[in-house]
CSV table of C-alpha atoms in Angstrom, one decimal:
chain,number,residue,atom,x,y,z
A,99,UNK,CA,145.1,56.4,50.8
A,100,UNK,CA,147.3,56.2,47.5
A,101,UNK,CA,145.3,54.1,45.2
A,102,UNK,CA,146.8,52.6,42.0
A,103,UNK,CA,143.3,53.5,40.3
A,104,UNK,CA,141.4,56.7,39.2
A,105,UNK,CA,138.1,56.6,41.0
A,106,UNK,CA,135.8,58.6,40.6
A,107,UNK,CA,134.6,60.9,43.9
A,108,UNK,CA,132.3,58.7,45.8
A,109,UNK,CA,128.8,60.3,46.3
A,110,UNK,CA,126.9,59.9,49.8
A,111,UNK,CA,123.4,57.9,49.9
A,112,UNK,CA,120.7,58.3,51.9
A,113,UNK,CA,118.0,55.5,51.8
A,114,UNK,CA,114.7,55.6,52.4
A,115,UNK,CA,113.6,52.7,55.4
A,116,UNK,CA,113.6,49.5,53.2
A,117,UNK,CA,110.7,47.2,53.8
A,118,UNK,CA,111.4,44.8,56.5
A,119,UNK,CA,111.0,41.3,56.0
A,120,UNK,CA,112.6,37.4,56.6
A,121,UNK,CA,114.8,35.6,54.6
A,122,UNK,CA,112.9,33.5,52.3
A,123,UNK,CA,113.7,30.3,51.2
A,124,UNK,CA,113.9,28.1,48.3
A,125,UNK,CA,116.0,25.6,47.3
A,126,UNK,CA,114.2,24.4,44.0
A,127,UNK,CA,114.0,26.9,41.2
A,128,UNK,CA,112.2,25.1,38.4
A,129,UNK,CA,113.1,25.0,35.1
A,130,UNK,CA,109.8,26.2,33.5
A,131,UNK,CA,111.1,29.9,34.8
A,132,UNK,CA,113.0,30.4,31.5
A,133,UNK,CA,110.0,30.0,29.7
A,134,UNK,CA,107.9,33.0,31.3
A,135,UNK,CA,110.7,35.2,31.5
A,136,UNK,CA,112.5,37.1,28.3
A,137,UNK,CA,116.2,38.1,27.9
A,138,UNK,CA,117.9,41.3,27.6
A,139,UNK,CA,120.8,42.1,25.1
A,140,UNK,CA,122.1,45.1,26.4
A,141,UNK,CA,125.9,45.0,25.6
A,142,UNK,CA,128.4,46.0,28.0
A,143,UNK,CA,131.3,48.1,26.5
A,144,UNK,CA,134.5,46.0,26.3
A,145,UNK,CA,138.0,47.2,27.4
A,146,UNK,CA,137.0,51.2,28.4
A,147,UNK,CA,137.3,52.6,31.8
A,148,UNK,CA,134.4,51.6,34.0
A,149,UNK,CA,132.9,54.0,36.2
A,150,UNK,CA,133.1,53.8,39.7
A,151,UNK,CA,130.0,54.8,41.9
A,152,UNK,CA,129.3,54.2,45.6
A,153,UNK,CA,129.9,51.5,48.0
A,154,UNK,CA,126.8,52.2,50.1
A,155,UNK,CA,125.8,51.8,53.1
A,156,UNK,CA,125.8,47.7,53.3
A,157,UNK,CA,129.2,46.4,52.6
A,158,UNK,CA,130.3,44.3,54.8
A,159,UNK,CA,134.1,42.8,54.6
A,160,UNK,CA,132.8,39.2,55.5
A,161,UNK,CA,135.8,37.3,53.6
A,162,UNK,CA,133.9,34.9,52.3
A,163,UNK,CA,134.8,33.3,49.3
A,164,UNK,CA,132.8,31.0,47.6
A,165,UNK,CA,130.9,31.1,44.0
A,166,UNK,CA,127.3,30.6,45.3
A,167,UNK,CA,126.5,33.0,47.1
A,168,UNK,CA,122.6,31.9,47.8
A,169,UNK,CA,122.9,30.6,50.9
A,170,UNK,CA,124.0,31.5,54.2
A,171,UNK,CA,126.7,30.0,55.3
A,172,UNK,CA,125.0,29.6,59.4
A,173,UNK,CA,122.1,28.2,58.2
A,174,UNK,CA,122.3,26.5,54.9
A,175,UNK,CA,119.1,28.0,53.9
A,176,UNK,CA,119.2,29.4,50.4
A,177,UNK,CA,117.5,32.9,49.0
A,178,UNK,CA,114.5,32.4,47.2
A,179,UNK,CA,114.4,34.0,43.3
A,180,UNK,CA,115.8,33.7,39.8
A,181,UNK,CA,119.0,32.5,39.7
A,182,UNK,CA,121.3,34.8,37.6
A,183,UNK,CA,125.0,33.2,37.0
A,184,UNK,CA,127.3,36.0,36.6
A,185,UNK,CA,130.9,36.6,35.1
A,186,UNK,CA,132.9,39.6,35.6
A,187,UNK,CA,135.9,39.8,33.5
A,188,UNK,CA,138.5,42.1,35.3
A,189,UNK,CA,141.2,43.6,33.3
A,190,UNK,CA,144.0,46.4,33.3
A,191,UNK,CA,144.1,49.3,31.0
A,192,UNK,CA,147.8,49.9,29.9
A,193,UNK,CA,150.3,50.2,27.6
A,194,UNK,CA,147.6,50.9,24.9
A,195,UNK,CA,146.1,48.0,25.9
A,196,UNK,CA,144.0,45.3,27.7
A,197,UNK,CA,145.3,42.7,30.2
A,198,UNK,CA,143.9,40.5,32.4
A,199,UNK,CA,144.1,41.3,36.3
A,200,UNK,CA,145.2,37.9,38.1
A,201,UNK,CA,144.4,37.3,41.6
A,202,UNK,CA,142.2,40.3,42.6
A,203,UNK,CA,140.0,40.2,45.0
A,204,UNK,CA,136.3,40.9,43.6
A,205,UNK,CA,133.5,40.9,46.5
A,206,UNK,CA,129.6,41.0,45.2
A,207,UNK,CA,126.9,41.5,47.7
A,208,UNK,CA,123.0,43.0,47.0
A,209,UNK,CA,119.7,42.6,48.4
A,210,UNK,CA,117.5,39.6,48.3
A,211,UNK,CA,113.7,39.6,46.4
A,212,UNK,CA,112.4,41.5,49.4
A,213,UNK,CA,114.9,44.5,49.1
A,214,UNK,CA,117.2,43.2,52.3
A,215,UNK,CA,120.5,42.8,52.5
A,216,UNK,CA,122.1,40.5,54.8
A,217,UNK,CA,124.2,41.5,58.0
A,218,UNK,CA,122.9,44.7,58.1
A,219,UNK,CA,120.9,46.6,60.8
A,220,UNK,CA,118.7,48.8,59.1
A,221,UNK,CA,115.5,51.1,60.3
A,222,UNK,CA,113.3,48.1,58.4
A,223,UNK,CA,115.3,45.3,59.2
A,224,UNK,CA,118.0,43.8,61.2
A,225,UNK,CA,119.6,40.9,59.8
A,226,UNK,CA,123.2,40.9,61.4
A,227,UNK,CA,125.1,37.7,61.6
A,228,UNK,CA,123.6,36.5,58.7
A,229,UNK,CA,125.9,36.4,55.5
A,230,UNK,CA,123.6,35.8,52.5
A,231,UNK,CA,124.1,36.9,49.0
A,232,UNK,CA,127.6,38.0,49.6
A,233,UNK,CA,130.9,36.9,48.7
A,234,UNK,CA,134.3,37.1,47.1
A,235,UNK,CA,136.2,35.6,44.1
A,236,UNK,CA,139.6,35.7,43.2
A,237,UNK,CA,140.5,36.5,39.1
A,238,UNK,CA,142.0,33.6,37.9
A,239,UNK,CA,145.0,33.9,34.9
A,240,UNK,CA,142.3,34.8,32.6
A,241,UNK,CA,140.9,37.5,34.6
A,242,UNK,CA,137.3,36.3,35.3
A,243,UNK,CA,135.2,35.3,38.2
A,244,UNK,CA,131.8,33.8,38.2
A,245,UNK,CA,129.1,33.7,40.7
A,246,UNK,CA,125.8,32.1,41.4
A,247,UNK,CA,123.4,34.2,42.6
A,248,UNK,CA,119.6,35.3,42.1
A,249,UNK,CA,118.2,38.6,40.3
A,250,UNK,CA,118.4,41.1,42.7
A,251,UNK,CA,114.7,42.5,44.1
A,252,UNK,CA,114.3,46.4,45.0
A,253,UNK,CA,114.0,48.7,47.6
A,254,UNK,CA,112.8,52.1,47.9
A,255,UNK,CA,115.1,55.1,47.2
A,256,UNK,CA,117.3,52.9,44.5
A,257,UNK,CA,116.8,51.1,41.3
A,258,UNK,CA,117.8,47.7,41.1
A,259,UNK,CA,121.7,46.7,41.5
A,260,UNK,CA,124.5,44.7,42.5
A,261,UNK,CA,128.0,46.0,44.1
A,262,UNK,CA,130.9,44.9,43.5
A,263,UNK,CA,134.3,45.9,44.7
A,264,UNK,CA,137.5,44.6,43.2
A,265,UNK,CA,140.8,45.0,45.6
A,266,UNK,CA,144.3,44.1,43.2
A,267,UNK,CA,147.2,42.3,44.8
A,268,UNK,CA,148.8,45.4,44.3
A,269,UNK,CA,146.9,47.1,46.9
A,270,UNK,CA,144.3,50.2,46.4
A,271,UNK,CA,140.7,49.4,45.6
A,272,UNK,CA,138.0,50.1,43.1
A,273,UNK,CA,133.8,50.3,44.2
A,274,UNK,CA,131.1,50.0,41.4
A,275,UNK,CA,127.7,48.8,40.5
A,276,UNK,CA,126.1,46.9,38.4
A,277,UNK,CA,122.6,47.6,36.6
A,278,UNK,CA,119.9,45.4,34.6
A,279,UNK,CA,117.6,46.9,31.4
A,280,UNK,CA,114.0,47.9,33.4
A,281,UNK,CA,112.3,46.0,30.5
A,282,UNK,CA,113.4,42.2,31.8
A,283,UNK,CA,113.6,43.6,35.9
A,284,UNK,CA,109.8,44.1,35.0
A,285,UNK,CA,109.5,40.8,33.7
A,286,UNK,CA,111.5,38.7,36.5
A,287,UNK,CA,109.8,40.9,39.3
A,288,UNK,CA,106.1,39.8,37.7
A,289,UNK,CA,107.3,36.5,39.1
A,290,UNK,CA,107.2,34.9,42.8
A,291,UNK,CA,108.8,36.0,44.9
A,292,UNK,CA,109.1,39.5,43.8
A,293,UNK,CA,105.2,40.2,42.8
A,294,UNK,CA,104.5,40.0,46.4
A,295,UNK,CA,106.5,43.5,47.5
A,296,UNK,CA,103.9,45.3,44.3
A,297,UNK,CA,105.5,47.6,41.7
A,298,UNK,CA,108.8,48.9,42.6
A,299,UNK,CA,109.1,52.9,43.3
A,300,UNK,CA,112.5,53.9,41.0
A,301,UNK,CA,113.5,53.2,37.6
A,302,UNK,CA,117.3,53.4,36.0
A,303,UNK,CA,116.6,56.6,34.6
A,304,UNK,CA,115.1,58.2,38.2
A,305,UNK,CA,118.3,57.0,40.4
A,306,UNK,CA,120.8,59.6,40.9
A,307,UNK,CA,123.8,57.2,40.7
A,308,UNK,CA,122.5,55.6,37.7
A,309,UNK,CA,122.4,58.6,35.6
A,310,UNK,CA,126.4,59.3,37.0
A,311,UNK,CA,127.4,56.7,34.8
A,312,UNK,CA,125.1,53.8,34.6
A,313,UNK,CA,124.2,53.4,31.4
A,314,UNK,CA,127.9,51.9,31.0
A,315,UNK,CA,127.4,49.5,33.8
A,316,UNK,CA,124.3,47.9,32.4
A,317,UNK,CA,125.1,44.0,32.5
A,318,UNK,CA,124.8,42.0,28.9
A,319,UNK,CA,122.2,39.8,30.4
A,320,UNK,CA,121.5,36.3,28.5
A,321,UNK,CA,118.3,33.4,29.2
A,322,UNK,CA,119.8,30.0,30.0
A,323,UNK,CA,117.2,26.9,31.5
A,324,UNK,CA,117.2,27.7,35.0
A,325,UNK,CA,117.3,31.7,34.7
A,326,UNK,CA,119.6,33.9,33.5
A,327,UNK,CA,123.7,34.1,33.1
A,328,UNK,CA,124.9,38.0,32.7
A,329,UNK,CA,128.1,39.6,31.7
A,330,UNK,CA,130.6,42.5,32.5
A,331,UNK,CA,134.2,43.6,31.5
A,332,UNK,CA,135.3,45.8,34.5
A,333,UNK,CA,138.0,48.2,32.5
A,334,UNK,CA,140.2,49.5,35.4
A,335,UNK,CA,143.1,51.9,34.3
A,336,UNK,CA,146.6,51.9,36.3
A,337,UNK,CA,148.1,55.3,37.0
């Protein structure tokens, strides 16, 4: 496929059986959660080349788009865990400069606090036809999308993450992922419903695609009432 972006050669994953479990559910995420939980400054860089890294095994091209991507659309019921509002700003590399990309597609999906993922048949769990905790945005003029959802939980084999893929109007396509600081991930996964899955096996610095570049895809990851809001500016150069 010509692709209007340099990507990086995608690396092949194989996952360990993730614990099997249901989709839990809670609508009510009370405001008290800000105050056991800390925050994380770890600053994204702003306007470089971002580093692409795998899709995975779980994408699914459900062409969805919504901004809240907690519930599932069959059901209604919502994912229970902390909810993390997060902002991707999207731009171009050119001309010796940064621009805004307008109207891209940018899909998220990632697992829920029990390490599932939705629509997925998996040794550990088979949850197709549900469409939980995924969905697409399209960059508005100013090159941003923003999306409600919770703090991803874990699963063996992988430190925590979120994907995200982002598909110009142009055509081509570019396939990332998106890390948090182990410091807070220990904090928010202290908390129901993640304490009940036990300490997680794999930190940032033991995953093999986080050390091919994640250190520059950690989000900038802020406290608000409810939760947490992050940040990342996605630096994709034209060629």
């Amino acid at each position: 496929m010509n692709d209007r972006f340099a990507l990086n050669r995608r690396t092949v994953l194989t996952l360990c059986g993730a614990a099997g479990a249901s989709l839990l559910i809670d609508r009510a995420m009370a405001t008290p959660l800000a105050q056991a939980l800390g925050s994380a400054g770890t600053s994204a860089p702003a306007c470089v080349l971002t580093p692409a890294q795998t899709e995975g095994p779980y994408f699914v091209d459900e062409r969805l788009e919504r901004a809240d991507l907690r519930s599932d659309p069959a059901t209604g019921r919502v994912a229970a865990g902390v909810p993390l509002q997060l902002t991707l700003q999207v731009s171009r590399l050119a001309g010796g400069g940064c621009h805004p990309l307008v109207g891209a597609q940018v899909d998220l999906w990632h697992c829920d606090a029990d390490g599932v993922y939705s629509d997925a048949n998996d040794p550990g769990f088979n949850t197709r036809g549900t469409r939980f905790l995924r969905g697409f945005q399209r960059s508005g003029a100013d090159g941003r999308v923003r999306f409600l959802t919770i703090y991803p939980g874990w699963y063996d084999g992988r430190t925590v993450h979120i994907h995200f893929k982002i598909r110009p109007r142009e055509g081509g396509e570019f396939t990332s992922q998106l890390y948090f600081d182990d410091a807070l991930t220990d904090r928010v996964h202290a908390l129901a419903p993640y304490a009940r899955r036990g300490q997680r096996t794999m930190r940032n610095a033991d995953d093999g695609i986080f050390r091919r570049g994640g250190e520059r895809l950690l989000l900038d990851v802020r406290r608000t009432p409810d939760g947490f809001s992050a940040f990342y500016e996605v630096g994709l150069k034209a060629t």
